[in-house]
Coordinates of C-alpha atoms and ligand atoms in Angstrom, one line a residue:
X25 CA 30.5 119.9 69.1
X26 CA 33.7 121.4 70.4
X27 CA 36.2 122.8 67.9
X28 CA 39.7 121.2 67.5
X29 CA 43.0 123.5 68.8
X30 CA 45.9 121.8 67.9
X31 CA 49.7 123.5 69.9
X32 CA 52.6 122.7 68.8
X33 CA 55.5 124.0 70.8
X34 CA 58.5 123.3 74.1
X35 CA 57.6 121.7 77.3
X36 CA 60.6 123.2 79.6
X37 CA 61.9 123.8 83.3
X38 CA 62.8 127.4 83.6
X39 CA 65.4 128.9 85.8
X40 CA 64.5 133.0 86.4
X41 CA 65.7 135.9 87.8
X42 CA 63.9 139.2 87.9
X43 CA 64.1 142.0 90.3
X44 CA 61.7 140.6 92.7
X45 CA 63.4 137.0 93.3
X46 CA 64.9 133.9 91.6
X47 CA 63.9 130.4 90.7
X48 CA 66.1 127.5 89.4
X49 CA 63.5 125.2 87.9
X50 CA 60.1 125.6 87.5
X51 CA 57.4 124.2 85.0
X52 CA 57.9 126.2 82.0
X53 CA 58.0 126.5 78.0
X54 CA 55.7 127.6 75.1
X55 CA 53.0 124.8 74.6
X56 CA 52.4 124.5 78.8
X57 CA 52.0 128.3 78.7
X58 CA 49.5 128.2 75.7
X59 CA 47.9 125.0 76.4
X60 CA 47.0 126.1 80.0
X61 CA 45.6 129.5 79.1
X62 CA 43.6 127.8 76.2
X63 CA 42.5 125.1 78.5
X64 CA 40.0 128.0 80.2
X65 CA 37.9 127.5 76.8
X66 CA 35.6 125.9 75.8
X67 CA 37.6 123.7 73.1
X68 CA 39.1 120.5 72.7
X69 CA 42.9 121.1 73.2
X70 CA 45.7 118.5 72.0
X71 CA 49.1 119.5 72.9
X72 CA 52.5 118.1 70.9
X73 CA 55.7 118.5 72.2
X74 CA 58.8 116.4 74.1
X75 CA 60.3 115.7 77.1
X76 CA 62.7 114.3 79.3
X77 CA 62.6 111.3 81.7
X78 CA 63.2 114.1 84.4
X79 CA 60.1 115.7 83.5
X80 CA 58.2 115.1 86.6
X81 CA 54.4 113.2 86.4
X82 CA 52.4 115.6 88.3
X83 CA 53.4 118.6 85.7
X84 CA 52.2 116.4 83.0
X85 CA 48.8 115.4 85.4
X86 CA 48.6 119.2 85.6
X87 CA 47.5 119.7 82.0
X88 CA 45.6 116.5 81.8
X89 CA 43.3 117.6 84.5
X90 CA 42.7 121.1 82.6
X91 CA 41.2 119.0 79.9
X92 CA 44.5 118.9 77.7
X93 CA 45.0 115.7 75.4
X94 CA 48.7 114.9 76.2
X95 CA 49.2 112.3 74.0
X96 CA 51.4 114.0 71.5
X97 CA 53.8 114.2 74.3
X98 CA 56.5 112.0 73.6
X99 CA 58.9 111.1 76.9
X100 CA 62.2 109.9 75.5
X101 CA 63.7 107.4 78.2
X102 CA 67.1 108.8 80.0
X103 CA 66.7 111.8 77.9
X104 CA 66.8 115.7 79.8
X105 CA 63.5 118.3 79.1
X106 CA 64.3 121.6 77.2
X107 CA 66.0 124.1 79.9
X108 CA 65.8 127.9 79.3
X109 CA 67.6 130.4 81.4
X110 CA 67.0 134.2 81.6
X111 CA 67.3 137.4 83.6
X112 CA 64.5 140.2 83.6
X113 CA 65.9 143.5 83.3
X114 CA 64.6 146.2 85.8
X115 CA 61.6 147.3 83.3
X116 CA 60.6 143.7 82.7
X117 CA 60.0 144.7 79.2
X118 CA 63.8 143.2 78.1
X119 CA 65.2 140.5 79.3
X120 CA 68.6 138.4 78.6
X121 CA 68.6 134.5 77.4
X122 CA 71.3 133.3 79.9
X123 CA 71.2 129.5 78.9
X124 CA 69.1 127.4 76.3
X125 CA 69.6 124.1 76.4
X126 CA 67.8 122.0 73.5
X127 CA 68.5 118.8 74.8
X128 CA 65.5 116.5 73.8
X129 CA 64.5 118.9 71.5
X130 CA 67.2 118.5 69.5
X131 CA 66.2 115.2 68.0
X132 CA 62.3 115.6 68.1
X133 CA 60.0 114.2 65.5
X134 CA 56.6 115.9 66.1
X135 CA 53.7 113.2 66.0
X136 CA 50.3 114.4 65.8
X137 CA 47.4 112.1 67.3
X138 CA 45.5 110.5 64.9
X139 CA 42.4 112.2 66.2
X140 CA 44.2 115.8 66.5
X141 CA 45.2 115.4 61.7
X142 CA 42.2 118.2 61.2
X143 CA 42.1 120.3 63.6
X144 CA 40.1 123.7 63.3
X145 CA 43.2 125.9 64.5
X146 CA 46.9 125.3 64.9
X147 CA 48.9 127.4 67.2
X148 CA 52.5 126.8 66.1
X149 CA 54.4 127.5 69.8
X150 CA 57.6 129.1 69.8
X151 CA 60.0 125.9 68.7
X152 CA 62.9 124.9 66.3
X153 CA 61.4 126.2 62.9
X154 CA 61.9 122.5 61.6
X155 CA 59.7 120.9 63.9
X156 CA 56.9 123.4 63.2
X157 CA 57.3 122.2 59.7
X158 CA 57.5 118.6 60.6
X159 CA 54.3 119.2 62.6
X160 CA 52.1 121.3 59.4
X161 CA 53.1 118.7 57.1
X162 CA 50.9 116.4 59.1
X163 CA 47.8 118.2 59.1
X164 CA 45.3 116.8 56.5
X165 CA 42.7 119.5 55.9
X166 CA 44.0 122.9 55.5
X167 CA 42.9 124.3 59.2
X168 CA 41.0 127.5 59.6
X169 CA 43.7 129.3 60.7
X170 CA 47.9 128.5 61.5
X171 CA 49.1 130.8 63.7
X172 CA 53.5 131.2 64.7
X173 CA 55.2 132.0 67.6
X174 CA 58.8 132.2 67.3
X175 CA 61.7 134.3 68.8
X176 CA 65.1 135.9 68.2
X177 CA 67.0 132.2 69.1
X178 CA 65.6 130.5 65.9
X179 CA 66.2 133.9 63.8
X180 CA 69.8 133.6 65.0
X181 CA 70.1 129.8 64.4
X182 CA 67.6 128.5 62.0
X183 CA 66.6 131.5 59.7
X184 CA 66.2 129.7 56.8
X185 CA 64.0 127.3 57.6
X186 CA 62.1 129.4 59.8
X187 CA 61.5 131.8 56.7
X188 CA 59.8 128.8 55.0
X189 CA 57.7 128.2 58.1
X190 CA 56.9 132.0 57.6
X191 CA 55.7 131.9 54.5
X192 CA 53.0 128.8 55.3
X193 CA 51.5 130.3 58.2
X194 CA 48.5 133.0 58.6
X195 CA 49.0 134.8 61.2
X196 CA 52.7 135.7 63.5
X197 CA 52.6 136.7 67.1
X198 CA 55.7 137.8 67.7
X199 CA 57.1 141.1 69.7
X200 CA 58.3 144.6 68.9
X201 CA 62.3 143.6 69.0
X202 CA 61.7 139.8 67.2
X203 CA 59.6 142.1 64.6
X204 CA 62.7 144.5 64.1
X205 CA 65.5 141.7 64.4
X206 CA 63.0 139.7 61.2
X207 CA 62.8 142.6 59.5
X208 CA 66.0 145.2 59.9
X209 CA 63.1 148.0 60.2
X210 CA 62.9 149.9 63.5
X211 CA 59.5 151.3 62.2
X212 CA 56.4 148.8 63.4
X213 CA 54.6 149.5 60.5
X214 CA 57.1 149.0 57.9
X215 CA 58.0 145.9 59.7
X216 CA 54.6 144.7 59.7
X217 CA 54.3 145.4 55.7
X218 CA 57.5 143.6 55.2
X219 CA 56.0 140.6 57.5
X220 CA 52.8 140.4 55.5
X221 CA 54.8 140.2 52.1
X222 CA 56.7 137.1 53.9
X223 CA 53.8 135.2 54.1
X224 CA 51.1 136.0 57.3
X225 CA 47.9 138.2 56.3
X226 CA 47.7 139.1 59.9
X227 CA 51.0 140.3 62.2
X228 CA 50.4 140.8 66.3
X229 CA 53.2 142.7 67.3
X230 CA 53.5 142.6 71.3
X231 CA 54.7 144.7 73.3
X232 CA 55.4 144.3 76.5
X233 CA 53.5 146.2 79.0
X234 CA 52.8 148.5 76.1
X235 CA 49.9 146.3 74.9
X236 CA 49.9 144.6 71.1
X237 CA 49.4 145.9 67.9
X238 CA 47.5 143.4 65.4
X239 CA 48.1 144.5 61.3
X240 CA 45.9 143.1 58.3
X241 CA 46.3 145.1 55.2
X242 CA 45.8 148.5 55.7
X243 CA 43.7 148.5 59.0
X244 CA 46.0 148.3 62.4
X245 CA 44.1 147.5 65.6
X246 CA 46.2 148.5 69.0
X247 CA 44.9 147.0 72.7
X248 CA 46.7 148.7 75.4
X249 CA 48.2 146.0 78.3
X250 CA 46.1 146.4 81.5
X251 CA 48.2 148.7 83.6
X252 CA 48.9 146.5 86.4
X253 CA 50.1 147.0 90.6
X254 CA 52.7 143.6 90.8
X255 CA 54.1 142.3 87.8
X256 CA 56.2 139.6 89.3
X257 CA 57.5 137.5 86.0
X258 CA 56.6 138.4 82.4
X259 CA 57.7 134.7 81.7
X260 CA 55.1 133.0 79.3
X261 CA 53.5 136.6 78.9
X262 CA 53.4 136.2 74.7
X263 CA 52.6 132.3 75.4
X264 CA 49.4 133.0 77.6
X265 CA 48.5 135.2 74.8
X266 CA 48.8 133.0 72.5
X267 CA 46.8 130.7 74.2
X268 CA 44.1 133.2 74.9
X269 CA 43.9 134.4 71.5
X270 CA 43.8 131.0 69.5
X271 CA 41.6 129.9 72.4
X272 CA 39.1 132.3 72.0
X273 CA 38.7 132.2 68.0
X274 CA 38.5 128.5 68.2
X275 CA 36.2 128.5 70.8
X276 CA 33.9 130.8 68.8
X277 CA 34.9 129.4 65.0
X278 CA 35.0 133.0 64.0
X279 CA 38.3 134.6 62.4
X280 CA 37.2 137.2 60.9
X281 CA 39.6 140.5 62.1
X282 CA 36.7 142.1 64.1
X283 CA 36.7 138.7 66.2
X284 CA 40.5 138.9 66.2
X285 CA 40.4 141.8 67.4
X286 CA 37.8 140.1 70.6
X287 CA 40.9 137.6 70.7
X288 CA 43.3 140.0 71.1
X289 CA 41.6 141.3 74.4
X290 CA 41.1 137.8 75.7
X291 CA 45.2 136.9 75.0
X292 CA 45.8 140.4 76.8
X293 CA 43.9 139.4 79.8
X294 CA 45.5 135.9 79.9
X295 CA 48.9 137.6 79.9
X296 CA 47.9 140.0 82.5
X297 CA 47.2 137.0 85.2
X298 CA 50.4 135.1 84.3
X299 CA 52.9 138.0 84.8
X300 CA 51.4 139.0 88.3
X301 CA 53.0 135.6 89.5
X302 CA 56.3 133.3 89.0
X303 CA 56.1 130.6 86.3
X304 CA 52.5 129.0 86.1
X305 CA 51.1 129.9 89.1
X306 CA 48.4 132.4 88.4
X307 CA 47.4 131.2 84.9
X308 CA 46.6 127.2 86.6
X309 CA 44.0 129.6 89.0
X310 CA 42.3 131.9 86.5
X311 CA 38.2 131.6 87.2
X312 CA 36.0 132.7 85.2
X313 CA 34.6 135.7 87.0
X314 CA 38.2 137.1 87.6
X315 CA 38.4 136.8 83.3
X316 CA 35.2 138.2 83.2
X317 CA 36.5 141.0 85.4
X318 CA 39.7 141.7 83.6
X319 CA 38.0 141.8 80.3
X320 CA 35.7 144.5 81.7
X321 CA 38.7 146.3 83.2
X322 CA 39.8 146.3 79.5
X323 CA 36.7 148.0 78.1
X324 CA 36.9 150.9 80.4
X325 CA 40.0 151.5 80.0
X326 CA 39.5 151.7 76.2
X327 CA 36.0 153.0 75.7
X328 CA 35.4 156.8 75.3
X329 CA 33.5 159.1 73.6
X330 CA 34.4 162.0 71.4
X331 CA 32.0 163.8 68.8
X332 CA 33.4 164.0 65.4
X333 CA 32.2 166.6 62.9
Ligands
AMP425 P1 57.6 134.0 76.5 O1 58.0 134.7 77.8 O2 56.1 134.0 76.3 O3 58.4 134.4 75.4 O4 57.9 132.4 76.7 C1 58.8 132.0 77.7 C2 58.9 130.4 77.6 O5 59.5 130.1 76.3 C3 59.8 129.8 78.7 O6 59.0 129.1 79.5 C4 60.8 129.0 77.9 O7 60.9 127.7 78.4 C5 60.4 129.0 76.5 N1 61.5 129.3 75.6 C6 62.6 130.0 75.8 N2 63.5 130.0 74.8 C7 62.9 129.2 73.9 C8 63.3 128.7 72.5 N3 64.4 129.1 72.0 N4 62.4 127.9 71.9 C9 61.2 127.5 72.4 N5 60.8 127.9 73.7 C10 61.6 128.7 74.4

């Protein structure tokens, strides 16, 4: 028997610029980003989110043929998908929001398949704070584990109830400048202790091409990001993670923090395909030797020996 990851999270067309080129629209947001990079596991995946009547059929045929149960994707007729705008900076590690556009989003009502109320693992995709809640209340059992996504927008717009959503979850994935806006502390660690007293037992701090930091209690665990030739597009970098890390521990059923720490190497790896590559490309291609690879590249980079007295 499989076990059951359930994303919750935007379905979007992207328009990008970094310092290598420049898309209009392309097949973006969180849940495609996580879905797809928890897709290359062994898992049964259900993703819930909305879109347009514009939101063309073969994107949606794209995650149905990874194995993805769609059917929590509600089209709303004459209505325009989620569009997010931004521009990579030349270090790739900051970038600016140019346009966000809720548009169906704004009036979404998550509904969870009947088949998807228990689900081992829920992966709460970066999305309006209130439909995150709308989405937890509808899980029957409590899952194994409810891990949040979320970014500066909703700390801007929706604070409150995204500190409520906070406070219900068990582990937040967010990155080193989200973690300092949440927080007001420029130190990592004090952010992360502040984070843990809002709710999460576990914080993933990511950042960037500087690799992720994952806090529980007292014990921190840091995985470097694989230093790579050609990042093209970090775009979906913390999403692929996300898939890769909630698609790993439900894969194996295990969430204990030495696992999690396993899951933070797989999200790693997931991230490091997607950002060599605009938009989906890479991450629809990964096999499993070139996985295998990069998770190998990742032990030698971190292994090494040193006598202690
Ligand atoms: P990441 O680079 O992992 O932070 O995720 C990028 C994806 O997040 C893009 O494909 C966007 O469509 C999506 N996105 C951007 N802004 C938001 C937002 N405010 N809420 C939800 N998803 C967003």
């Amino acid at each position: 028997m499989k076990y059951k990851l359930l994303v919750v999270g935007t379905m979007a067309y992207d328009a990008i610029e970094t310092p290598f080129g420049k898309v209009d629209k392309i097949l973006g947001g969180a849940a495609t980003y996580i879905g797809l990079a928890a897709s290359s596991f062994s898992i049964d995946c259900a993703v819930v989110s909305v879109v347009g009547e514009d939101f063309e059929k073969e994107h949606l045929a794209l995650l149905k043929d990874k194995g993805i149960d769609v059917s929590g994707v509600e089209i709303v007729p004459g209505g325009e998908t989620f569009f997010w705008s931004g521009r990579y900076h030349n270090d790739l590690n900051t970038r600016t929001t140019l346009d966000t556009r809720l548009n169906v989003l704004e009036n979404f009502d998550p509904k969870i398949p009947d088949h998807f109320f228990t689900p081992d693992i829920v992966m709460l995709g970066n999305l309006s704070p209130d439909v995150q809640l709308a989405a937890l209340t509808q899980i029957k059992n409590k899952p194994k584990l409810v891990v949040l996504d979320t970014m500066n927008f909703w700390m801007d717009h929706a604070r409150e109830s995204l500190d409520k959503v906070i406070a219900k979850v068990d582990v937040i994935s967010i990155n080193d400048e989200e973690a300092r806006q949440l927080t007001d502390q420029y130190s990592l660690v004090k952010a992360a202790q502040m984070i843990h007293e809002m709710g999460p037992k576990y914080v993933i701090i990511k950042k960037g091409e500087h690799g992720a930091l994952l806090f529980h209690n007292n014990e921190i665990f840091c995985a470097p990001a694989l230093p790579l030739e050609e990042v093209f597009d970090p775009t979906g970098a913390g999403d692929s993670f996300a898939g890769g890390f909630t698609g790993y521990l439900t894969q194996t059923g295990d969430i204990s923090f030495s696992n999690m720490k396993s899951a933070i190497i797989y999200g790693s790896a997931m991230a490091s395909f997607t950002v060599e590559k605009f938009g989906t490309e890479n991450l629809v291609n990964v096999s499993h030797q070139a996985m295998s690879d990069r998770l190998k590249a990742f032990k030698e980079l971190t292994t090494f020996e040193i006598e202690l007295e």
